[in-house]
XYZ file of C-alpha atoms in Angstrom:
523
model
C 25.439 14.795 -4.210
C 22.462 14.861 -1.216
C 21.221 18.445 -2.108
C 20.121 17.250 -5.677
C 16.180 15.710 -5.776
C 17.495 12.083 -7.617
C 20.101 11.673 -5.760
C 18.553 12.588 -2.380
C 15.942 10.124 -2.930
C 17.420 7.187 -4.121
C 20.620 7.525 -1.380
C 17.923 7.796 1.911
C 15.574 5.003 0.408
C 18.506 2.707 -0.279
C 19.802 3.592 2.696
C 17.156 3.383 4.353
C 16.123 -0.099 3.061
C 19.348 -1.477 4.237
C 18.879 -0.146 7.713
C 15.488 -2.673 7.445
C 17.448 -5.986 6.422
C 19.318 -5.319 10.200
C 15.151 -5.006 11.039
C 13.968 -8.293 9.553
C 16.720 -10.044 11.265
C 16.257 -8.220 14.998
C 12.845 -8.666 13.541
C 12.443 -12.654 12.994
C 15.111 -12.814 16.262
C 13.062 -11.565 18.780
C 9.457 -13.105 17.656
C 10.836 -17.051 17.919
C 13.105 -16.197 20.526
C 16.152 -17.642 17.951
C 19.084 -16.240 15.971
C 18.494 -18.669 13.975
C 14.813 -17.480 13.216
C 16.303 -13.891 12.302
C 18.371 -15.565 9.895
C 15.756 -17.510 8.881
C 13.668 -13.848 8.145
C 16.383 -13.022 6.214
C 17.635 -15.520 3.406
C 13.517 -15.945 3.372
C 13.578 -12.454 2.213
C 16.848 -12.521 -0.106
C 15.343 -15.830 -2.083
C 11.760 -14.396 -2.436
C 13.578 -10.718 -3.375
C 11.582 -10.323 -6.321
C 8.310 -10.241 -4.192
C 9.039 -8.636 -1.692
C 9.842 -5.291 -3.145
C 10.045 -2.685 -5.909
C 12.986 -0.875 -4.854
C 15.110 -2.183 -7.040
C 13.338 -0.794 -10.445
C 11.464 1.982 -9.172
C 13.578 3.412 -5.827
C 11.522 7.274 -5.160
C 8.471 5.120 -4.285
C 6.500 6.658 -1.613
C 6.232 2.910 -0.391
C 10.013 2.577 -0.878
C 10.098 5.676 2.059
C 7.468 4.507 4.540
C 7.903 0.367 4.287
C 10.892 0.570 6.455
C 9.326 2.234 9.417
C 6.314 0.023 8.895
C 8.364 -3.303 10.074
C 10.142 -0.796 12.981
C 6.655 -0.073 14.018
C 5.615 -4.597 13.937
C 8.643 -4.741 15.555
C 7.422 -3.038 18.611
C 4.449 -3.631 18.637
C 6.229 -7.406 19.262
C 7.700 -6.149 22.246
C 4.409 -4.450 23.495
C 2.733 -7.540 23.231
C 5.162 -9.025 24.958
C 5.850 -6.800 28.074
C 3.281 -7.322 30.302
C 3.636 -3.591 31.541
C 3.398 -0.429 28.718
C 6.079 2.269 29.673
C 5.512 5.733 28.447
C 8.816 5.269 25.916
C 7.514 1.812 23.731
C 4.213 3.616 23.374
C 6.813 7.357 22.584
C 8.233 5.280 19.737
C 5.475 3.928 18.309
C 3.734 6.726 17.834
C 7.399 8.185 16.338
C 7.524 4.926 13.472
C 3.237 5.032 13.057
C 4.043 8.929 12.085
C 6.869 8.151 10.008
C 5.334 5.673 8.043
C 2.004 7.685 7.363
C 3.421 10.842 6.489
C 4.980 9.483 3.260
C 2.132 7.630 1.674
C -1.431 7.199 1.621
C -2.065 4.186 1.800
C -0.576 3.432 5.254
C -3.765 4.447 6.664
C -5.356 0.750 5.189
C -2.002 -1.070 6.658
C -3.308 0.384 10.050
C -6.712 -0.502 9.750
C -5.467 -3.967 9.162
C -3.651 -3.239 12.071
C -5.621 -3.004 14.433
C -8.574 -5.123 14.079
C -6.121 -7.110 14.306
C -5.702 -6.328 17.694
C -9.390 -5.582 18.155
C -9.782 -8.947 16.947
C -6.696 -10.235 20.268
C -8.706 -8.425 22.573
C -12.003 -9.930 22.225
C -10.758 -13.212 22.270
C -8.800 -12.477 25.524
C -5.573 -12.650 25.038
C -5.256 -9.289 25.559
C -6.708 -6.693 28.352
C -8.755 -3.959 26.612
C -6.520 -1.637 29.232
C -3.533 -2.539 27.021
C -5.079 -2.244 23.834
C -6.092 1.230 24.865
C -2.777 1.849 25.266
C -1.933 1.246 21.753
C -5.000 2.813 20.288
C -4.086 6.571 22.110
C -1.040 6.082 20.504
C -2.169 5.437 17.092
C -4.397 8.617 17.626
C -2.128 10.714 18.359
C -0.198 9.727 15.384
C -3.259 10.138 13.311
C -3.261 14.255 14.759
C -0.006 14.430 13.986
C 0.336 13.560 11.135
C -3.045 15.530 10.196
C -0.626 18.591 11.458
C 1.920 17.847 9.478
C 0.164 17.374 6.052
C -1.246 20.795 6.583
C -4.913 19.514 7.544
C -5.659 16.964 5.133
C -9.423 16.208 6.166
C -8.117 12.011 4.411
C -6.932 11.423 7.280
C -9.890 12.309 10.052
C -12.377 10.583 7.435
C -10.513 7.996 7.582
C -12.013 3.861 8.097
C -8.742 4.008 10.171
C -9.275 7.554 12.336
C -13.502 6.330 12.082
C -11.893 2.445 13.769
C -9.877 3.545 16.215
C -12.972 5.741 17.461
C -15.236 2.560 17.172
C -13.305 0.749 19.252
C -12.619 3.215 21.502
C -15.992 3.475 22.309
C -17.076 -0.578 22.056
C -13.864 -1.288 24.565
C -15.403 1.542 27.218
C -19.261 0.223 26.851
C -18.811 -3.401 26.300
C -17.527 -4.107 30.400
C -21.013 -1.491 31.337
C -23.677 -3.543 28.611
C -22.542 -6.952 29.016
C -22.356 -7.475 32.934
C -20.652 -11.339 31.970
C -17.217 -10.897 31.868
C -17.280 -14.215 30.198
C -15.360 -14.534 26.207
C -18.761 -16.004 24.425
C -18.672 -17.017 20.675
C -21.463 -14.389 20.795
C -20.287 -12.201 21.909
C -17.688 -12.432 20.125
C -19.825 -11.905 16.887
C -21.972 -9.160 18.829
C -18.601 -7.007 19.069
C -17.476 -6.945 15.823
C -20.460 -6.577 14.086
C -19.953 -3.686 16.049
C -16.748 -2.314 14.982
C -17.369 -3.619 11.528
C -20.858 -1.279 11.001
C -19.817 1.850 13.382
C -16.374 1.419 11.639
C -18.172 2.431 7.893
C -21.533 4.516 9.229
C -19.362 6.736 11.327
C -16.846 6.826 8.437
C -19.590 7.510 6.022
C -21.427 9.751 8.264
C -18.110 12.290 9.187
C -17.644 12.413 5.468
C -20.642 13.774 4.788
C -20.388 16.309 7.660
C -17.069 17.853 6.321
C -17.516 16.658 2.522
C -14.715 15.260 2.243
C -14.808 12.804 -1.162
C -10.504 12.219 -1.577
C -11.141 8.746 -1.410
C -14.303 7.597 -2.641
C -12.488 5.684 -5.053
C -11.100 3.722 -2.372
C -14.362 2.235 -2.371
C -15.050 1.796 -5.855
C -12.477 0.036 -6.515
C -12.599 -2.300 -3.907
C -16.141 -2.364 -5.379
C -15.303 -3.084 -8.821
C -12.946 -5.724 -7.164
C -16.470 -7.551 -6.353
C -19.816 -6.839 -8.681
C -17.359 -5.526 -11.626
C -17.994 -1.445 -11.281
C -16.667 0.788 -13.620
C -16.124 4.325 -13.850
C -13.608 6.748 -14.723
C -11.111 6.593 -11.932
C -11.114 3.164 -10.788
C -10.404 1.512 -14.098
C -7.790 4.286 -14.755
C -6.081 2.001 -11.490
C -7.752 -1.359 -11.815
C -6.431 -1.891 -15.636
C -2.704 -1.218 -14.031
C -1.184 -4.960 -13.245
C -0.113 -3.880 -10.268
C -3.700 -3.174 -9.308
C -4.999 -6.399 -11.301
C -5.746 -9.604 -9.161
C -2.761 -11.900 -8.082
C -1.363 -13.000 -10.033
C -1.989 -17.294 -10.342
C 2.174 -18.270 -10.957
C 2.338 -16.300 -7.411
C 2.296 -18.557 -4.787
C 4.083 -21.052 -6.977
C 7.405 -19.358 -6.587
C 5.876 -18.845 -2.577
C 6.118 -22.775 -2.936
C 9.240 -23.260 -4.645
C 10.997 -22.057 -3.087
C 9.358 -23.178 0.224
C 8.246 -19.633 2.121
C 4.882 -21.025 1.919
C 5.196 -24.248 2.786
C 6.973 -23.273 6.334
C 4.515 -20.818 6.870
C 0.927 -23.332 6.178
C 3.000 -25.360 9.072
C 3.880 -22.813 11.831
C -0.158 -21.238 10.516
C -1.253 -24.520 11.636
C 0.805 -25.152 15.094
C -0.369 -21.785 15.274
C -4.446 -22.723 15.171
C -3.702 -26.107 17.290
C -2.580 -24.245 20.155
C -5.575 -21.299 19.813
C -7.923 -23.990 20.535
C -6.725 -26.000 23.254
C -6.448 -22.410 24.953
C -9.917 -22.075 24.158
C -10.904 -25.452 25.574
C -9.993 -23.566 28.971
C -12.144 -21.323 30.786
C -10.319 -17.365 30.337
C -8.460 -17.604 32.897
C -6.407 -20.429 31.817
C -6.065 -19.071 28.624
C -4.367 -15.909 30.507
C -1.707 -17.469 31.444
C -1.686 -19.741 27.897
C -1.085 -16.202 26.738
C 1.563 -15.462 29.527
C 3.898 -18.769 29.571
C 3.141 -19.912 25.607
C 3.384 -16.642 24.192
C 0.866 -16.922 21.932
C -0.761 -13.554 21.866
C 1.967 -12.238 19.929
C 1.435 -15.076 17.487
C -2.369 -14.800 17.505
C -1.973 -11.376 16.090
C 0.664 -12.028 14.100
C -1.602 -15.060 12.397
C -4.488 -12.957 11.654
C -2.095 -9.462 10.139
C -1.478 -12.646 7.940
C -4.363 -13.487 7.171
C -5.405 -9.255 6.358
C -2.283 -9.295 4.207
C -3.103 -11.815 2.507
C -6.499 -10.453 1.428
C -4.933 -7.265 0.228
C -2.539 -8.897 -1.724
C -5.033 -11.282 -3.478
C -7.406 -8.056 -4.098
C -4.512 -5.986 -5.418
C -1.167 -7.548 -6.563
C 1.057 -4.206 -5.700
C -0.226 -4.932 -1.878
C 2.259 -8.199 -1.755
C 4.617 -5.882 -0.455
C 3.408 -6.387 2.300
C 2.439 -9.795 1.872
C 5.492 -11.557 0.925
C 7.788 -9.751 4.103
C 5.361 -10.362 6.863
C 5.618 -15.105 5.559
C 8.988 -14.159 5.862
C 8.857 -12.722 9.426
C 6.436 -15.783 9.959
C 8.872 -18.491 8.936
C 10.346 -17.216 11.266
C 8.284 -19.482 13.854
C 9.975 -22.314 12.590
C 12.749 -22.161 15.394
C 10.335 -21.181 18.106
C 10.604 -23.164 21.375
C 7.559 -22.370 22.323
C 5.737 -23.710 19.233
C 7.893 -26.346 17.649
C 9.464 -27.362 21.483
C 8.510 -30.713 21.347
C 10.361 -31.284 17.678
C 13.331 -30.374 19.044
C 13.604 -32.398 21.898
C 14.210 -34.905 19.015
C 16.294 -33.466 16.293
C 18.489 -30.066 17.136
C 17.387 -26.974 15.515
C 20.426 -26.113 13.669
C 20.085 -29.479 11.729
C 16.358 -28.918 11.509
C 17.183 -25.211 10.669
C 20.162 -25.336 7.711
C 18.011 -28.228 6.385
C 14.963 -26.297 5.576
C 17.438 -23.510 4.616
C 19.490 -25.353 1.945
C 16.397 -26.779 1.104
C 14.925 -22.945 0.126
C 18.499 -22.641 -1.053
C 18.037 -24.639 -4.286
C 15.094 -22.632 -5.985
C 16.416 -19.177 -4.057
C 19.884 -19.290 -5.434
C 17.767 -19.144 -8.823
C 16.388 -16.590 -8.192
C 19.001 -14.591 -7.407
C 21.464 -15.619 -9.784
C 18.234 -14.411 -12.358
C 17.929 -10.735 -10.229
C 21.916 -10.426 -10.248
C 22.011 -10.762 -13.970
C 19.644 -7.694 -15.183
C 21.627 -5.073 -15.729
C 20.787 -1.743 -17.384
C 19.843 1.999 -16.896
C 16.782 3.881 -16.855
C 16.430 5.367 -20.212
C 14.085 7.983 -22.083
C 15.888 9.871 -24.953
C 12.330 10.973 -26.601
C 11.223 12.651 -22.666
C 15.000 14.467 -22.450
C 14.864 15.443 -25.549
C 11.179 17.056 -24.641
C 12.323 18.265 -21.001
C 14.702 20.342 -23.042
C 12.823 22.067 -25.601
C 10.249 22.978 -22.614
C 13.493 24.898 -20.774
C 14.719 26.885 -24.164
C 11.323 27.429 -26.282
C 8.537 28.043 -23.571
C 8.737 30.931 -20.364
C 8.766 30.299 -16.627
C 5.620 31.070 -16.185
C 3.920 28.602 -18.753
C 0.890 26.062 -17.437
C 1.109 22.144 -18.798
C -1.030 19.432 -19.074
C -0.561 15.179 -20.079
C -0.758 12.606 -18.596
C -0.031 12.324 -14.867
C 3.785 10.428 -14.782
C 4.424 13.186 -18.075
C 3.743 15.623 -15.158
C 6.318 14.970 -12.275
C 8.854 14.665 -14.684
C 8.145 18.425 -16.888
C 7.316 19.688 -12.237
C 11.138 18.290 -11.578
C 12.990 19.246 -14.102
C 11.649 22.174 -16.037
C 10.188 23.626 -12.838
C 7.173 24.664 -15.098
C 3.649 24.753 -13.197
C 1.160 21.858 -14.565
C -2.103 21.181 -13.455
C -2.508 17.271 -11.999
C -0.036 15.297 -11.073
C 0.469 11.340 -10.145
C -1.230 12.254 -6.559
C -4.894 10.624 -6.968
C -6.432 10.970 -3.624
C -7.503 14.568 -3.718
C -11.163 14.482 -5.291
C -10.377 18.003 -6.816
C -6.902 16.352 -8.249
C -9.087 13.628 -9.655
C -11.397 16.193 -11.236
C -8.794 18.213 -12.736
C -6.935 15.100 -14.305
C -10.374 13.223 -15.873
C -10.488 16.812 -17.987
C -6.638 16.748 -19.005
C -7.498 13.580 -19.848
C -10.529 14.309 -22.004
C -8.012 14.242 -24.959
C -8.169 10.531 -25.286
C -11.865 10.499 -25.668
C -14.111 11.142 -28.412
C -15.423 14.146 -27.331
C -15.488 17.948 -29.759
C -12.228 19.016 -30.074
C -13.664 22.213 -29.228
C -14.979 20.998 -26.288
C -12.048 19.782 -24.606
C -10.227 23.056 -25.940
C -12.132 24.990 -23.743
C -12.420 22.962 -20.643
C -8.639 23.145 -20.459
C -8.693 26.525 -20.904
C -10.874 26.805 -17.864
C -7.548 25.151 -16.174
C -5.351 27.399 -17.422
C -3.517 25.819 -19.682
C -0.133 26.999 -22.150
C 0.439 23.796 -23.493
C -0.748 20.476 -24.231
C 1.549 16.744 -24.114
C 0.456 14.028 -26.226
C 1.625 11.131 -26.546
C 0.432 8.534 -29.060
C 1.234 5.484 -27.163
C -1.811 6.551 -24.323
C -4.069 6.117 -27.491
C -3.765 2.586 -28.770
C -1.725 0.769 -26.200
C -3.701 -2.165 -24.631
C -2.743 -3.530 -22.132
C -5.955 -6.042 -21.902
C -9.689 -5.480 -23.632
C -11.230 -2.560 -21.875
C -8.758 -0.944 -20.891
C -7.011 1.425 -23.751
C -7.762 5.140 -22.535
C -10.425 5.809 -26.054
C -12.052 1.956 -24.121
C -12.332 4.013 -20.811
C -13.841 7.579 -21.692
C -16.368 4.963 -23.894
C -18.000 3.536 -20.287
C -17.815 7.543 -19.098
C -18.541 8.800 -22.401
C -20.855 6.132 -23.615
C -22.779 9.477 -26.036
C -19.448 9.794 -27.960
C -18.728 6.094 -28.627
C -17.706 5.304 -31.609
C -16.459 8.309 -32.553
C -12.779 8.404 -33.548
C -10.629 9.195 -31.519
C -9.539 12.931 -30.214
C -6.355 12.304 -29.705
C -5.603 10.379 -33.188
C -7.335 13.059 -34.826
C -4.627 16.032 -33.030
C -2.342 13.171 -34.189
C -3.071 13.788 -37.829
C -3.613 17.055 -37.376
C -4.270 19.176 -34.603
C -5.049 22.831 -36.189
C -7.447 24.296 -35.657
C -8.005 23.892 -31.757
C -4.799 23.182 -31.618
C -1.211 24.504 -32.943
C 2.077 21.415 -33.003
C 4.782 23.473 -31.613
C 6.923 20.336 -30.883
C 7.149 16.392 -31.928
C 9.571 13.655 -31.800
C 8.408 9.624 -32.114
C 7.272 9.892 -27.915
C 5.348 13.469 -27.399
C 3.457 15.685 -29.683
C 3.254 19.598 -27.722
C 0.342 21.160 -28.575
C -0.495 24.820 -27.843
C -3.814 25.911 -26.993
C -4.440 29.524 -28.471
C -6.545 31.579 -26.344
C -9.603 32.507 -28.198
């Protein structure tokens, strides 16, 4: 039952993601002002299910726990942006949803960074007053501090771009009225405030990181550098060589187009831009009236958030998780009377919506059938043999090292101590993982053994597939090590030597088709 960790993970995740579909219906209904909008959102999600989530393949991911709470958080934020006066209950609900979103997933802070950046852009354009934005920022700040405490003082949160951005935006909101007395929102002022936010956030982040000596998220900056200037190091290649961290596939926009999701959203986006341009032609007072009556405020926010998610998804394919569902939410606006009232005077909204859904269903139903036709179950007999051997033939305090995914299985299934696991947002753990993966480098066996003994490792689990597999050029483990350790480039990889004969530095105590367990004798 739920007392078993694996059953608990899967059951809770499927429950959360089932409830999330109800949230999407409510979200689409509330944003568009029509239940038809909720229907469009849900149908678009299912028609593009393979692009929206990975929960059906790998349920116990951290993002699977977190993402449903982001949907709730954005729904609450939409409500807060729409009401004229924020009540305390709404801010508390926003804060709680923030906490549940951030706690399970280390990447959540970067998503929330794009959110507050979008809100700040809406503010400097004059669509939201600074007082309301400061109340929203206060909820974010409280949730950040609570997460810091609940995560046992995770200093990476306090030195993140997200935390720095919260402080900088607050400072800009406080100082702008005092420094610039003129209340008119000219384009030059927007540029000044935008540059102040960008420069201030980057500067404050690096100052706090230096002050506290924190480098836990340094690899994130390196990943971004690798996307733009081709930067390479061991940690960066460990990410970018994985398909999910590569650029978005060229086929993805085509798949969006076939289900008509992208064309519908582009029409909605164009109408929002047109509405914003009309508002910006008027003076600030008229613009505020326009934002209140026509609900442009939350539409501008959602449009900017869509752009931010689009950039993230293009840079890192895995982050389609945010883009595709948000496209589905934006598609609900095709039912909005505020945007398409002029069209609904000529054609019934139901007729239009069901015509669009019928066209979407041509490709969408085929996508659904493809999903339903995939049947199977997870099976990894070699790993089961390995885990059973460990439980029977090693002591309870025997320390293991190896590839990160395998170490997670060893820890969960055998309860043996491990020296590394799949959590890369810690500088010390990254350094340990690098030492462990030196088995796949071209370094001398004696040097690798000495470093493993310093970590207290008793057994090393060698996977021959990691030694020879090559997802793309330059991405086999020995090739990754050639970037980090050019001095030994050209030598035979140590993992290849260990596969043939592990003596004299290691002793092979178990071997099957995928795994080889090397015992590390004390010197």
